XYZ file of C-alpha atoms in Angstrom:
431
model
C -15.512 5.170 -41.795
C -13.771 1.462 -41.866
C -10.560 2.901 -42.613
C -10.907 5.131 -39.482
C -11.865 2.477 -37.409
C -9.095 0.374 -38.081
C -6.803 3.131 -37.332
C -8.291 3.609 -33.772
C -8.298 -0.108 -33.240
C -4.413 -0.163 -34.426
C -3.709 2.898 -32.038
C -5.157 1.320 -29.006
C -3.071 -1.792 -29.614
C -0.050 0.056 -29.871
C -0.601 2.225 -26.734
C -2.229 -0.152 -24.882
C -3.715 0.722 -21.489
C -2.286 4.425 -22.352
C -4.608 5.157 -25.206
C -7.672 7.280 -23.468
C -8.033 9.945 -21.073
C -11.593 9.973 -20.221
C -11.523 7.117 -17.907
C -13.126 7.489 -14.166
C -10.978 6.547 -11.240
C -11.855 4.968 -8.118
C -9.024 4.734 -5.711
C -9.589 2.555 -2.801
C -7.362 2.351 0.142
C -7.203 0.315 3.467
C -5.171 0.729 6.599
C -2.768 -1.843 8.057
C -3.730 -4.326 5.623
C -1.019 -7.049 5.010
C -0.747 -9.476 1.842
C -1.964 -12.156 4.283
C -5.227 -10.564 4.830
C -6.535 -11.115 1.076
C -7.750 -14.325 -0.614
C -6.394 -13.260 -4.201
C -2.736 -13.018 -2.694
C -2.949 -17.062 -1.853
C -4.854 -16.950 1.254
C -8.142 -19.153 0.717
C -9.080 -18.793 4.337
C -9.747 -15.087 3.575
C -13.183 -14.121 2.886
C -12.596 -11.363 0.087
C -14.942 -11.807 -2.819
C -15.016 -8.395 -4.260
C -11.166 -7.661 -3.644
C -10.391 -11.494 -5.358
C -12.785 -10.072 -8.449
C -10.449 -6.975 -8.700
C -7.501 -9.358 -8.733
C -9.245 -11.469 -11.471
C -10.308 -8.578 -13.607
C -6.561 -6.563 -13.229
C -3.078 -6.857 -12.583
C -2.122 -7.541 -8.630
C 1.383 -6.599 -7.719
C 2.380 -9.217 -5.024
C 5.805 -7.096 -3.772
C 4.472 -3.819 -3.423
C 6.166 -1.890 -0.606
C 5.905 1.179 1.469
C 9.501 2.812 1.440
C 9.174 3.568 5.312
C 8.548 5.911 8.044
C 9.186 9.071 9.970
C 6.373 8.669 12.079
C 4.863 5.896 14.452
C 1.828 6.395 12.636
C 3.267 4.662 9.512
C -0.140 5.701 7.513
C 1.238 9.234 7.463
C 4.439 9.063 5.696
C 2.938 6.343 3.457
C -0.117 8.545 2.367
C 1.927 11.710 2.077
C 4.333 10.098 -0.457
C 1.231 8.518 -2.418
C -0.520 11.740 -2.932
C 2.312 14.056 -3.557
C 5.029 11.600 -5.115
C 7.809 12.212 -3.133
C 10.494 9.859 -1.598
C 10.576 9.361 2.008
C 12.528 11.998 3.271
C 11.596 14.794 1.134
C 7.871 13.943 1.864
C 8.881 14.727 5.644
C 9.612 18.296 4.613
C 5.907 18.938 3.144
C 3.901 21.561 4.899
C 0.886 23.326 4.509
C 2.875 26.187 3.061
C 5.289 24.317 0.711
C 3.094 21.375 -0.354
C 3.399 20.321 -4.094
C 0.393 19.902 -6.244
C -1.186 16.670 -5.232
C -2.895 13.784 -7.332
C -6.322 15.107 -6.926
C -5.395 18.989 -7.842
C -3.759 17.561 -11.105
C -6.812 15.623 -12.181
C -8.838 18.677 -11.204
C -6.924 20.766 -13.479
C -7.595 18.308 -16.105
C -11.110 18.697 -15.989
C -11.619 15.877 -13.542
C -14.379 16.110 -10.606
C -12.502 15.042 -7.427
C -14.325 13.504 -4.172
C -13.071 12.014 -1.285
C -14.361 9.996 1.799
C -12.653 8.520 4.873
C -9.414 8.607 6.601
C -6.810 11.442 5.238
C -3.777 11.600 7.639
C -1.765 13.102 5.093
C 0.941 16.060 5.770
C 0.215 19.354 3.698
C -3.496 20.558 2.554
C -6.487 19.525 3.881
C -9.034 17.260 2.032
C -11.497 20.451 1.515
C -8.542 22.249 0.093
C -7.689 19.777 -2.565
C -10.899 17.827 -3.682
C -14.075 19.539 -5.312
C -16.171 17.610 -2.530
C -15.833 15.514 0.580
C -17.839 13.551 2.671
C -16.979 12.481 6.132
C -13.256 12.907 6.720
C -12.086 10.557 9.673
C -9.242 10.964 11.920
C -6.346 8.708 11.604
C -6.969 6.995 14.962
C -10.524 6.138 15.614
C -11.460 5.510 19.218
C -14.217 3.913 18.118
C -15.832 2.607 14.707
C -19.309 3.138 15.860
C -20.208 6.968 15.123
C -24.072 7.863 15.274
C -24.203 7.785 11.535
C -23.323 3.878 11.954
C -20.089 1.846 11.617
C -17.357 3.870 9.923
C -16.508 1.207 7.415
C -20.224 1.475 6.241
C -19.907 5.292 6.386
C -17.259 5.360 3.630
C -18.333 2.407 1.700
C -21.998 4.079 1.530
C -20.973 7.698 1.077
C -18.581 6.447 -1.707
C -21.206 4.302 -3.719
C -23.753 7.020 -3.018
C -21.492 9.676 -4.754
C -21.326 7.649 -7.769
C -24.919 6.802 -8.096
C -25.922 10.558 -7.971
C -22.997 11.648 -10.574
C -24.451 14.127 -12.868
C -21.823 15.484 -15.094
C -20.179 14.810 -18.603
C -16.548 15.412 -16.758
C -14.713 12.024 -15.526
C -14.661 11.234 -11.877
C -12.129 10.712 -9.324
C -13.187 9.168 -6.210
C -10.782 8.385 -3.259
C -12.435 6.060 -0.773
C -10.389 5.701 2.262
C -11.061 2.998 4.732
C -9.635 3.260 8.392
C -10.168 -0.714 8.724
C -8.962 -2.819 9.416
C -6.944 -0.630 12.046
C -7.448 -0.768 15.715
C -9.819 -0.656 17.446
C -10.914 -3.996 15.392
C -14.622 -3.407 15.779
C -16.740 -4.906 13.591
C -20.271 -7.018 13.667
C -20.028 -11.024 15.117
C -20.964 -12.142 11.991
C -17.839 -11.438 10.429
C -16.016 -12.686 13.643
C -17.609 -15.952 13.396
C -15.986 -16.574 9.831
C -12.913 -16.745 11.337
C -12.843 -19.149 14.531
C -9.432 -17.930 16.868
C -8.505 -21.801 17.428
C -8.651 -22.235 13.379
C -6.092 -19.202 12.731
C -2.789 -20.194 11.148
C 0.436 -18.407 12.043
C 3.588 -18.325 9.669
C 6.802 -20.151 10.866
C 8.102 -16.782 11.980
C 5.831 -16.341 14.726
C 7.267 -18.233 18.075
C 5.218 -19.026 20.983
C 6.914 -17.229 24.061
C 9.461 -15.794 22.203
C 10.867 -12.447 23.254
C 9.866 -8.972 21.643
C 12.708 -7.990 18.711
C 15.125 -5.700 20.588
C 15.558 -3.529 17.845
C 12.090 -2.555 16.984
C 11.142 0.111 19.200
C 7.207 0.126 18.643
C 6.001 -3.233 19.546
C 2.269 -3.087 20.519
C 2.012 -6.075 22.964
C 3.868 -7.438 26.361
C 6.848 -9.986 26.197
C 6.974 -12.616 25.619
C 5.126 -13.259 22.113
C 1.817 -15.258 23.012
C 0.729 -17.179 19.987
C -3.073 -17.296 21.041
C -2.803 -13.626 21.416
C -1.575 -13.078 18.054
C -4.337 -15.664 16.457
C -6.930 -13.310 18.473
C -5.862 -10.620 16.308
C -5.500 -12.168 13.146
C -9.139 -12.871 13.713
C -10.178 -9.375 14.514
C -8.151 -8.317 11.588
C -9.724 -10.753 9.194
C -13.235 -9.843 10.335
C -12.673 -6.123 9.961
C -11.357 -6.902 6.229
C -14.332 -8.662 5.245
C -16.585 -6.237 6.484
C -14.524 -3.900 4.293
C -14.741 -6.002 1.262
C -18.545 -5.829 1.465
C -18.635 -2.067 1.473
C -15.865 -2.064 -1.543
C -18.715 -4.278 -3.434
C -21.221 -1.863 -2.943
C -18.943 0.773 -4.605
C -18.478 -1.725 -7.498
C -22.105 -2.526 -8.028
C -22.909 1.453 -7.897
C -20.421 1.843 -10.981
C -22.073 -0.963 -12.667
C -25.531 0.495 -11.893
C -24.239 3.819 -13.317
C -23.003 1.870 -16.232
C -19.495 3.168 -15.985
C -17.835 -0.025 -14.972
C -15.924 -0.643 -17.815
C -14.783 2.793 -18.443
C -13.171 3.242 -14.721
C -9.722 2.424 -13.450
C -10.170 1.003 -10.060
C -7.383 0.624 -7.518
C -7.423 -1.199 -4.451
C -4.316 -1.124 -2.048
C -3.543 -0.484 1.381
C -0.743 1.897 2.827
C 1.150 -0.725 4.514
C 1.015 -4.052 6.240
C 1.077 -5.113 10.212
C 3.009 -7.876 11.764
C 1.377 -10.412 14.396
C 4.119 -11.596 16.037
C 6.384 -12.478 13.072
C 9.923 -11.725 13.802
C 9.121 -10.867 17.362
C 7.214 -7.930 16.107
C 3.643 -6.728 17.033
C 3.126 -3.746 15.155
C 4.087 -2.608 11.834
C 7.222 0.055 12.492
C 9.481 -2.540 11.185
C 11.282 -3.588 7.889
C 9.656 -7.409 7.828
C 7.880 -8.433 4.899
C 4.215 -8.566 6.754
C 4.692 -4.965 7.642
C 6.246 -3.252 5.025
C 3.964 -4.904 1.731
C 0.385 -4.771 0.981
C -2.088 -5.310 -1.593
C -1.827 -3.276 -4.809
C -4.445 -4.266 -7.790
C -5.056 -2.172 -10.415
C -7.781 -3.098 -12.778
C -8.455 -0.592 -15.749
C -9.588 -0.608 -19.393
C -6.910 -2.225 -21.831
C -5.155 -4.136 -18.867
C -4.552 -7.913 -19.422
C -6.810 -9.503 -16.563
C -5.943 -11.701 -13.804
C -2.440 -11.134 -14.120
C -0.057 -11.140 -11.155
C 3.383 -9.336 -11.607
C 6.179 -10.358 -8.650
C 8.418 -7.402 -9.460
C 9.152 -5.305 -6.563
C 7.657 -2.009 -6.608
C 6.561 0.726 -4.332
C 2.684 1.395 -3.550
C 2.988 5.131 -4.230
C 4.333 4.006 -7.772
C 0.528 4.005 -8.274
C 0.483 8.145 -8.678
C 2.574 8.344 -11.602
C 0.584 5.230 -12.991
C -2.726 6.525 -12.925
C -1.812 9.856 -14.534
C -0.425 7.865 -17.317
C -3.003 5.458 -17.748
C -5.515 8.552 -18.300
C -2.694 10.405 -20.582
C -2.382 13.327 -17.986
C 0.403 15.174 -18.776
C 1.964 17.547 -15.626
C 5.033 19.892 -14.801
C 4.983 18.093 -11.590
C 8.308 16.063 -10.810
C 8.019 12.863 -9.073
C 10.287 10.466 -7.635
C 8.180 7.187 -7.909
C 7.675 5.551 -11.129
C 4.871 4.592 -13.261
C 3.962 0.865 -13.156
C 2.538 1.021 -16.967
C 6.022 -0.454 -18.382
C 5.906 -3.358 -16.350
C 2.070 -4.133 -17.128
C 2.770 -3.683 -20.906
C 6.101 -5.535 -20.478
C 7.978 -2.678 -22.287
C 10.457 -2.178 -19.550
C 11.870 -3.845 -15.896
C 11.649 -2.805 -12.669
C 14.159 -1.221 -10.222
C 17.204 -2.954 -9.478
C 16.806 -2.778 -5.698
C 14.090 -1.393 -3.224
C 15.115 1.044 -0.325
C 13.288 0.757 3.069
C 13.639 2.897 5.904
C 12.297 3.187 9.512
C 13.462 6.304 11.352
C 17.299 6.724 12.174
C 17.270 3.118 13.664
C 16.519 0.853 10.485
C 17.465 0.779 6.844
C 17.053 -2.084 4.535
C 17.634 -2.923 0.721
C 16.370 -5.789 -1.330
C 18.177 -7.012 -4.507
C 18.110 -10.071 -6.487
C 15.779 -11.822 -3.707
C 18.308 -10.848 -0.877
C 17.342 -8.565 1.989
C 19.734 -6.985 3.864
C 18.538 -5.106 7.437
C 20.651 -2.957 9.220
C 20.255 -1.527 12.600
C 22.532 1.593 13.302
C 21.948 2.071 16.589
C 22.718 -1.416 17.810
C 24.850 -2.255 14.794
C 22.901 -5.391 14.288
C 22.635 -7.170 11.034
C 20.327 -9.226 9.381
C 20.648 -10.880 5.735
C 17.823 -13.144 4.160
C 17.387 -15.249 0.931
C 13.972 -15.113 -0.153
C 14.243 -18.140 -2.575
C 14.606 -20.148 0.387
C 13.176 -18.097 3.022
C 10.261 -15.857 2.643
C 9.339 -15.826 5.917
C 12.870 -14.369 6.964
C 13.472 -17.007 9.556
C 16.829 -17.459 9.172
C 19.763 -14.669 9.362
C 22.528 -15.639 6.892
C 24.752 -13.102 7.667
C 27.300 -15.211 9.575
C 27.607 -17.579 6.653
C 30.836 -17.277 4.016
C 28.434 -16.520 1.303
C 26.417 -13.898 3.613
C 29.413 -11.912 4.203
C 30.006 -11.563 0.142
C 26.347 -10.689 -0.322
C 26.415 -8.223 2.560
C 29.096 -6.174 0.885
C 27.330 -5.627 -2.370
C 23.899 -4.996 -0.849
C 25.577 -2.445 1.719
C 27.075 -0.884 -1.565
C 23.442 -0.359 -3.290
C 22.263 0.985 0.142
C 24.618 3.434 0.412
C 23.705 4.675 -3.341
C 20.094 4.531 -2.228
C 21.079 6.991 0.678
C 22.414 9.527 -1.421
C 19.923 9.416 -3.825
C 17.055 9.914 -1.249
C 18.818 12.376 0.984
C 19.197 10.014 3.903
C 21.865 11.132 6.601
C 22.294 8.133 8.569
C 25.646 6.958 8.726
C 26.078 3.524 7.483
C 29.752 3.651 6.428
C 30.997 2.359 9.682
C 28.458 -0.593 9.576
C 30.855 -3.346 7.962
C 30.897 -6.971 8.384
């Protein structure tokens, strides 16, 4: 018996976080939440104790990207990529008729009971067709958060917590709790707004008062010029919505603890993408600047080293193959995205570069802390060095070093285009 226990312990140490197959999974997703709207991502003004707890007990990816969009509702491509594991342009082709097998369907085949409540906004099949059970399914764009059953944030949180409390099966469960918050309309109780006085809201250096709107960004949700006071008000509303949601996340975590399964559950908190509040002349999310194209990604799982931050650049949608590897689920499905467990276990390195795209009018690539953005329709080019300029305030394209960097990054972008089936012509873009 003693030898058997030693063998089991040795196997766990060797295989790390990929040693079990009966863990429950809770995937919590927010909408339009940037890295600036969570305390654990170095913003002490944010009141997000439950998200922060997950970060302390797990691993945080501080540079997790959404690859881009083919819809002004950026959440649609982000979530479609998330559930089917296909890169941007292949996910655009997904319909109800040709939809690949999705994450919950794969888990269902492996004996999981699957449940969803909240926002869907994914191309392909409907939630009732791929989950065993569903709670309230909310539209992508709410007219108001206030329903007859209560606030939409409370509905999602309460339903997810209730499902866990009432769960009565020997099978593991997969819960997808998809909040609309902090997406507009930003409606919540006054007590949450009071936590963030407008006059104390701080904007990053890339927000310039009375500056023009960025002419290369098609979807800008404000009138010119950028008004700092308006942006501060929006940040206040956004942060209030996040804190309200954090309380409901706390209810979900407490339900797991009350059920006695907290330590046997993989918990992921993420957002589908971020949002800009005036940064770089943008009030919206259809752009390739960091506040919009990055979002929180936190994984708490048995066997994962606690309170760990990984700065390597990854994709938010890498979470699909990661979850399957964490629960040791094998599938014949072919995914474009990559498991994050090699980064967590320090057995491999991250991608050499990150490809970004918005419609046919924005392309970007990041490599070696340099970011190239190309606007094919205007032929404008931007180049940023994150080591000295994390807020993307100084375009280096006209510098001698910038011209050299452009050639290498442009080459990498062209390689990415071929790999992902991107047909926008960038060959003529030269500097």
